[in-house]
mmCIF file of C-alpha atoms in Angstrom:
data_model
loop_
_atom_site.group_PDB
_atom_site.id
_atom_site.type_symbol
_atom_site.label_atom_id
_atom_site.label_comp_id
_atom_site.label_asym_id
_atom_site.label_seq_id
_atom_site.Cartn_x
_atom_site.Cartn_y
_atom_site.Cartn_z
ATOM 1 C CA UNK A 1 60.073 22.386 -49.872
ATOM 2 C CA UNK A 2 57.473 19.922 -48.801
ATOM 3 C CA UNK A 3 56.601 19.137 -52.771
ATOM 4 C CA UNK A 4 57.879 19.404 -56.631
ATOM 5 C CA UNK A 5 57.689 23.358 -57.666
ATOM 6 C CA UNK A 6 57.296 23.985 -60.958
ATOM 7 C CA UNK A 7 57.504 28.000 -62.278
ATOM 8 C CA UNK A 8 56.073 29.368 -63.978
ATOM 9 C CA UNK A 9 52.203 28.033 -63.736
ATOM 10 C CA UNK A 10 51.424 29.224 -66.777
ATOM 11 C CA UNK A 11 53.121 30.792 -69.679
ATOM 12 C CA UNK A 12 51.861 32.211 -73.387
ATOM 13 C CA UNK A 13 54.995 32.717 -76.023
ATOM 14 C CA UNK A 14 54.651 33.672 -79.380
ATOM 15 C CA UNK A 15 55.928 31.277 -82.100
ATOM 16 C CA UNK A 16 59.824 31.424 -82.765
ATOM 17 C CA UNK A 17 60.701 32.541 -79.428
ATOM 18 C CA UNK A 18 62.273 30.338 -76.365
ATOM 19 C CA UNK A 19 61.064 30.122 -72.996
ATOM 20 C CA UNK A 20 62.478 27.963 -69.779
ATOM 21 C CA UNK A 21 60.717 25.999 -68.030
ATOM 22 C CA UNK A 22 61.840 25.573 -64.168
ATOM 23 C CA UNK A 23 61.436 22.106 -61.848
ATOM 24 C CA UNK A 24 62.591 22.478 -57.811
ATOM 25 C CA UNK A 25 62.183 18.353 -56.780
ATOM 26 C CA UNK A 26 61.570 17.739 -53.234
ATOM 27 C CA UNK A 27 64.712 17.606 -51.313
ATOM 28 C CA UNK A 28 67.333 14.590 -51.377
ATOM 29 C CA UNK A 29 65.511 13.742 -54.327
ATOM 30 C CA UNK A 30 67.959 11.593 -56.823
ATOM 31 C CA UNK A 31 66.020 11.120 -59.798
ATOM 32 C CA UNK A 32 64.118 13.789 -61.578
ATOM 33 C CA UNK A 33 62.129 13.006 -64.792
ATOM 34 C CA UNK A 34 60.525 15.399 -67.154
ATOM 35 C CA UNK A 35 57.031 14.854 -69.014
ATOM 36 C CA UNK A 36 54.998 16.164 -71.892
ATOM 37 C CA UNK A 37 51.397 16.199 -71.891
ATOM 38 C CA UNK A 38 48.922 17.236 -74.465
ATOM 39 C CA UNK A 39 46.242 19.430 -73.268
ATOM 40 C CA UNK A 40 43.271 18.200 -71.987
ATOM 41 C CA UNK A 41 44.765 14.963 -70.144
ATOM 42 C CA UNK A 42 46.445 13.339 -72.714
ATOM 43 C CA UNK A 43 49.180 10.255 -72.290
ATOM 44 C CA UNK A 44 51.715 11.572 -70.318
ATOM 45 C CA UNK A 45 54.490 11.103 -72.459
ATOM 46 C CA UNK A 46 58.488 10.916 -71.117
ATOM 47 C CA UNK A 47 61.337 13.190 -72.437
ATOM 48 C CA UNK A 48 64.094 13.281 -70.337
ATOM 49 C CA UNK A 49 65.840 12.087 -66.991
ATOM 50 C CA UNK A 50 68.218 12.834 -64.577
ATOM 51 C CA UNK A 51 70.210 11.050 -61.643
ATOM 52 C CA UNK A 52 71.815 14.289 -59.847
ATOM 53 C CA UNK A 53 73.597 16.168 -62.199
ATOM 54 C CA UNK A 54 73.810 13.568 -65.173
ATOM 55 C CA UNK A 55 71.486 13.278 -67.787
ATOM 56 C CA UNK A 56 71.038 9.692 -68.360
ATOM 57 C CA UNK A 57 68.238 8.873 -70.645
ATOM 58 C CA UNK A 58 66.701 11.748 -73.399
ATOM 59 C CA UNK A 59 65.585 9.849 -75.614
ATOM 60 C CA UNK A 60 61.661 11.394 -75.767
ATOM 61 C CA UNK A 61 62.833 14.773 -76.307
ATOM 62 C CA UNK A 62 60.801 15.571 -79.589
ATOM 63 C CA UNK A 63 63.689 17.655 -81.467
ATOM 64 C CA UNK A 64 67.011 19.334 -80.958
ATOM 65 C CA UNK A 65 65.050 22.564 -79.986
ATOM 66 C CA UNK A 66 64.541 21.179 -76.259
ATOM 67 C CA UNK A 67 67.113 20.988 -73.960
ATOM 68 C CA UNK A 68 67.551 20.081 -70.432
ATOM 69 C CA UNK A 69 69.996 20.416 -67.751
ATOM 70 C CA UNK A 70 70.193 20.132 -63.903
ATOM 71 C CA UNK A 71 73.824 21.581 -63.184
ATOM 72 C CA UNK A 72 74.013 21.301 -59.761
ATOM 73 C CA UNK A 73 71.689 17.823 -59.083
ATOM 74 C CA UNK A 74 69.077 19.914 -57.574
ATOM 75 C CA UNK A 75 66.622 22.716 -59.763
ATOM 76 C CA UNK A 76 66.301 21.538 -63.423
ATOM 77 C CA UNK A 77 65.460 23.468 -66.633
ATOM 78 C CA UNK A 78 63.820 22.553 -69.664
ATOM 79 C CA UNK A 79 64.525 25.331 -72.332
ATOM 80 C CA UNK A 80 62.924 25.130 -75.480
ATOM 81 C CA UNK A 81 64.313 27.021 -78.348
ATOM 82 C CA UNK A 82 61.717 28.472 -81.303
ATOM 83 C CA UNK A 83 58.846 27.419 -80.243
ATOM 84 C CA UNK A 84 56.630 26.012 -82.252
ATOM 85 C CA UNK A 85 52.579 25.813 -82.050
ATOM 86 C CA UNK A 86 53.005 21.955 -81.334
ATOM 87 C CA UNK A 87 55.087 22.244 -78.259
ATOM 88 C CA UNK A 88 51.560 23.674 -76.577
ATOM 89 C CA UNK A 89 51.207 21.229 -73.498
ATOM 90 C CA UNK A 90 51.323 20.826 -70.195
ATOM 91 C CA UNK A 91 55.260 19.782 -69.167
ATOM 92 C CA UNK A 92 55.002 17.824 -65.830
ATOM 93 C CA UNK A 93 58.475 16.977 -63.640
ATOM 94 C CA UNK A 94 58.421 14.687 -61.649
ATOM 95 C CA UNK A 95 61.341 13.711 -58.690
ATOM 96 C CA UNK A 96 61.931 10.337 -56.604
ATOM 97 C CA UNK A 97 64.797 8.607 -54.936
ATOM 98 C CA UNK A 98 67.085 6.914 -56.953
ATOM 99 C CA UNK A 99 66.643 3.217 -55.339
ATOM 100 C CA UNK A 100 63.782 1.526 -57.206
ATOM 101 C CA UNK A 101 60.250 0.796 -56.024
ATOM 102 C CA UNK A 102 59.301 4.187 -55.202
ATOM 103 C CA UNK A 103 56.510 6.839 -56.719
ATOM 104 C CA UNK A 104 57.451 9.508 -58.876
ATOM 105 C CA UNK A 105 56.091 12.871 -57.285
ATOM 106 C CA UNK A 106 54.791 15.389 -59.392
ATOM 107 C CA UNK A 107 54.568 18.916 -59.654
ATOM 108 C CA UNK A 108 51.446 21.010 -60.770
ATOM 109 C CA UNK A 109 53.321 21.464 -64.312
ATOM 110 C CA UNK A 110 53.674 24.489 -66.708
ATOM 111 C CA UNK A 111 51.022 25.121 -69.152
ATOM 112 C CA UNK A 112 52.476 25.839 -72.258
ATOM 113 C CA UNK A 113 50.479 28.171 -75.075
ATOM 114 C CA UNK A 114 52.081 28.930 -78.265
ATOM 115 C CA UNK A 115 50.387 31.480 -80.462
ATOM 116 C CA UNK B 1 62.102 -1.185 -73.585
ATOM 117 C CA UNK B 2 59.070 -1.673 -71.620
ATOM 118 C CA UNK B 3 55.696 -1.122 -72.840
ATOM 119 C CA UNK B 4 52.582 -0.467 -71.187
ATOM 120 C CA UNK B 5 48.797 -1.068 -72.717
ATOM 121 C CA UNK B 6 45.887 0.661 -70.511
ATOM 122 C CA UNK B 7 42.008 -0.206 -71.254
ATOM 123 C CA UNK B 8 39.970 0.946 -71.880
ATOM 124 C CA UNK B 9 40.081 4.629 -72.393
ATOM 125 C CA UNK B 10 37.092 5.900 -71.343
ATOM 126 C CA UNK B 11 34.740 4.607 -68.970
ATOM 127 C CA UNK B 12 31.695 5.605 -67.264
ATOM 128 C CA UNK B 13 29.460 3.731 -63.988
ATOM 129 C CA UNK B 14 26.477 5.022 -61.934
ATOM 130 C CA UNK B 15 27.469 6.164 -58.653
ATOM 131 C CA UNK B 16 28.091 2.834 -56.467
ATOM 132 C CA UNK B 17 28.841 0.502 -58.823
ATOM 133 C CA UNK B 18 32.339 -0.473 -59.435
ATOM 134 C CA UNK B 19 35.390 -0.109 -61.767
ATOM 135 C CA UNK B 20 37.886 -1.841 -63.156
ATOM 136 C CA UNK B 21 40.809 -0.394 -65.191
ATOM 137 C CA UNK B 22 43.558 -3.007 -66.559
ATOM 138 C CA UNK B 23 46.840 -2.603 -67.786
ATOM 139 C CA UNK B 24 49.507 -4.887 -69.574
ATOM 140 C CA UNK B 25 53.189 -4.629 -69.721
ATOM 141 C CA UNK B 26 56.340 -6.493 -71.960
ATOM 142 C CA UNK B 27 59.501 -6.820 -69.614
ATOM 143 C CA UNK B 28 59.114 -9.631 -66.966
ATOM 144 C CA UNK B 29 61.676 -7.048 -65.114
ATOM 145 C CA UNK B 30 59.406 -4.881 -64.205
ATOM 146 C CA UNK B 31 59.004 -5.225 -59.889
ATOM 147 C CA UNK B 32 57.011 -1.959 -59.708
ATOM 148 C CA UNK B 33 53.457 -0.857 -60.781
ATOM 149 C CA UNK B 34 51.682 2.198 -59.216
ATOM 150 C CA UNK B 35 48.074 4.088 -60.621
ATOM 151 C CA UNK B 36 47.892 7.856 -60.307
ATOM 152 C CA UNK B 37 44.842 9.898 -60.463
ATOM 153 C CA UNK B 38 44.726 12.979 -62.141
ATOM 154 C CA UNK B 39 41.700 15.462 -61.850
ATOM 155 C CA UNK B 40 41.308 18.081 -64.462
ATOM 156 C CA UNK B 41 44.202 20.660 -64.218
ATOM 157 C CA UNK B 42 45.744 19.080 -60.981
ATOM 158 C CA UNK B 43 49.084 17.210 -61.030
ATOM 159 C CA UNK B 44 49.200 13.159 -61.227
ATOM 160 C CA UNK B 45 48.596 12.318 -57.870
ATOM 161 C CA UNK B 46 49.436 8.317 -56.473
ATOM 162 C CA UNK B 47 46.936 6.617 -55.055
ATOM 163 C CA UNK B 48 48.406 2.902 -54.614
ATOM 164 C CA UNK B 49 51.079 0.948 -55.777
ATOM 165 C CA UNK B 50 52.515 -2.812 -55.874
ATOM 166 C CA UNK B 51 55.309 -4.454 -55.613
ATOM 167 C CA UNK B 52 56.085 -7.996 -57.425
ATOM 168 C CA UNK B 53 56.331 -9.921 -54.589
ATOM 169 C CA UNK B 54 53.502 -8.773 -53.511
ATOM 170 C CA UNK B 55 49.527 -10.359 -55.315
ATOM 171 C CA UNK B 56 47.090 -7.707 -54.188
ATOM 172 C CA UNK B 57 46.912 -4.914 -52.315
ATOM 173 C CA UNK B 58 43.864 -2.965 -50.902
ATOM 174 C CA UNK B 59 43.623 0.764 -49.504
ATOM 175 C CA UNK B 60 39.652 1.469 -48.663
ATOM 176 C CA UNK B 61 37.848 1.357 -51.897
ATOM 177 C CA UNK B 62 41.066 1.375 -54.091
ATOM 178 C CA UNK B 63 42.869 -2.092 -54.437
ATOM 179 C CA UNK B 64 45.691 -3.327 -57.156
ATOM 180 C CA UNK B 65 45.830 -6.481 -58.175
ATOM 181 C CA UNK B 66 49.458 -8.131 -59.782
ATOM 182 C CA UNK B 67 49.429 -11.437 -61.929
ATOM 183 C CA UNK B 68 53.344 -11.385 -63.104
ATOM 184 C CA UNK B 69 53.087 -14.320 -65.023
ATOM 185 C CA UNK B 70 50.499 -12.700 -67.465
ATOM 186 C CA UNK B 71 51.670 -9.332 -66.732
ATOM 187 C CA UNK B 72 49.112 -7.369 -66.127
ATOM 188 C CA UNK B 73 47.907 -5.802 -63.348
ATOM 189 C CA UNK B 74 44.325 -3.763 -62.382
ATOM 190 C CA UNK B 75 42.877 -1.294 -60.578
ATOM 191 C CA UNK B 76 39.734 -1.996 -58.837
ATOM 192 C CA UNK B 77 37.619 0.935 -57.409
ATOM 193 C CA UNK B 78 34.226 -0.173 -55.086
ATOM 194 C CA UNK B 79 31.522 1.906 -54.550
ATOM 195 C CA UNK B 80 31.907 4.684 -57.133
ATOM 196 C CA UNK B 81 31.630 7.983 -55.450
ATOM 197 C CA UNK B 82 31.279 11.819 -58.129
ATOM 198 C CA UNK B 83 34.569 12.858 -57.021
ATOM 199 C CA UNK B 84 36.628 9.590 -58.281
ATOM 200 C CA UNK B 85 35.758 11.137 -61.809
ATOM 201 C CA UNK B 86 39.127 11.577 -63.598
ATOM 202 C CA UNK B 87 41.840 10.484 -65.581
ATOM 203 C CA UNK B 88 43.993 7.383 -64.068
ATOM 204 C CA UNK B 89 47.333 6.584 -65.447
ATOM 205 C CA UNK B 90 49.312 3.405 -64.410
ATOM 206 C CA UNK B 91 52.708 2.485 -64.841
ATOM 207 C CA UNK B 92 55.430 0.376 -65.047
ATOM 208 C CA UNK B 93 59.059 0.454 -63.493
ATOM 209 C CA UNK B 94 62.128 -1.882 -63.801
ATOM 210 C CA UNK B 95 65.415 -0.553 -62.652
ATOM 211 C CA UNK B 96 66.895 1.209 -59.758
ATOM 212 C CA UNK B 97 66.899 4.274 -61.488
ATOM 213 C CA UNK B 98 63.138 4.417 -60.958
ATOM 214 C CA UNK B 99 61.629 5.152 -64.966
ATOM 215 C CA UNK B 100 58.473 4.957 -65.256
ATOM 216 C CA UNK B 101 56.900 3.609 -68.382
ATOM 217 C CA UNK B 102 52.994 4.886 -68.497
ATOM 218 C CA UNK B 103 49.549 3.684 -69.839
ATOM 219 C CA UNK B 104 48.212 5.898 -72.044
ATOM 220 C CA UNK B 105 45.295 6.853 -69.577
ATOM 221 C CA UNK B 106 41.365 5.972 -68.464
ATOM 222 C CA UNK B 107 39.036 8.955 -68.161
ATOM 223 C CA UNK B 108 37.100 7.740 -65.365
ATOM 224 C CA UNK B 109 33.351 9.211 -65.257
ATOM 225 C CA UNK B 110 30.747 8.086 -62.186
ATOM 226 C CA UNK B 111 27.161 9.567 -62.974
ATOM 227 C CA UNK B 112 25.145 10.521 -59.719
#
């Protein structure tokens, strides 16, 4: 596609359940990065990134309830298990080439509600 | 790590008169430093970007300017328009495998 997808737009979960969160980079895209952000335009804060298939940095993920996983270097998922009210946010991706000096290009993001 | 400072955090100019957003960053390895505007419920969008070897770089009204030895770098907006109101967010990037490290944000506001 000519952008980062991101599916679904929005989605409202009730507390304890788990929901997955899907990123489709642009294509030939390398890197892909995942990003929390609080609602209402808050600091967009990192939690996890890829290089293809390999997971090489998750250090921002808040807990051992989210993981992430891009299997085949392409779509990524971010799966977060018993949700929580806190994990309400927007989660951005984001996908680039791998050699440095380049933007990160972002999709529209998944708005996350937790009741 | 890196670690990037943005001020200030809120801002607001009359329509026409300028803006200036500034941000600071640790690691002297950093070589890459691009601003992103976000409008309210839209995705961070890039607006312009420097390189190290590069001092300042304009794009119509927008234009970056890089001092590496103090590291920081700003954002300079001329002749405020409505629809530059928003959140900007710059960043930081060091390696080859492209990480960003972002401000924490500057909600933007120009008053007709």
């Amino acid at each position: 596609g000519a952008g980062v997808s991101q599916s679904p737009r929005y989605k409202v979960a009730k507390r304890g359940q788990d929901v997955a969160l899907r990123c489709d980079p642009i294509s030939g895209h390398v890197s892909l990065f995942w990003y929390q952000q609080a609602l209402g335009q808050g600091p967009v804060e990192f939690l996890t990134y890829f290089q293809n298939e390999a997971q090489l940095d998750k250090s921002g993920l808040p807990s051992d309830r989210f993981f992430a996983e891009r299997p085949e270097g392409s779509v990524s998922t971010l799966k977060i298990q018993r949700t929580q009210q806190e994990d309400s946010a927007v989660y951005l991706c984001a996908s680039s080439s791998w050699t440095g000096e380049q933007p990160q290009h972002f999709g529209d993001g998944t708005r996350l509600s937790i009741l | 790590g890196e670690n990037v400072e943005q001020h200030p955090s809120t801002l607001s100019v009359q329509e026409g008169d300028s803006a200036v957003i500034k941000c600071t960053y640790s690691d002297s390895a950093s070589n890459y430093f691009p601003w992103y505007k976000q409008e309210l419920g839209k995705r961070p969008q890039l607006i312009i970007d420097i390189r190290s070897n590069v001092g300042e770089k304009k794009d119509q009204r927008i234009a970056v300017t890089l001092n590496k030895t103090a590291k920081h770098f700003s954002l300079h907006i001329t002749e405020t328009q409505p629809e530059d109101s928003a959140v900007y967010f710059c960043a930081a990037s060091e390696d080859t495998g492209n990480q960003f490290y972002f401000g924490t944000g500057t909600s933007l506001t120009v008053i007709p």
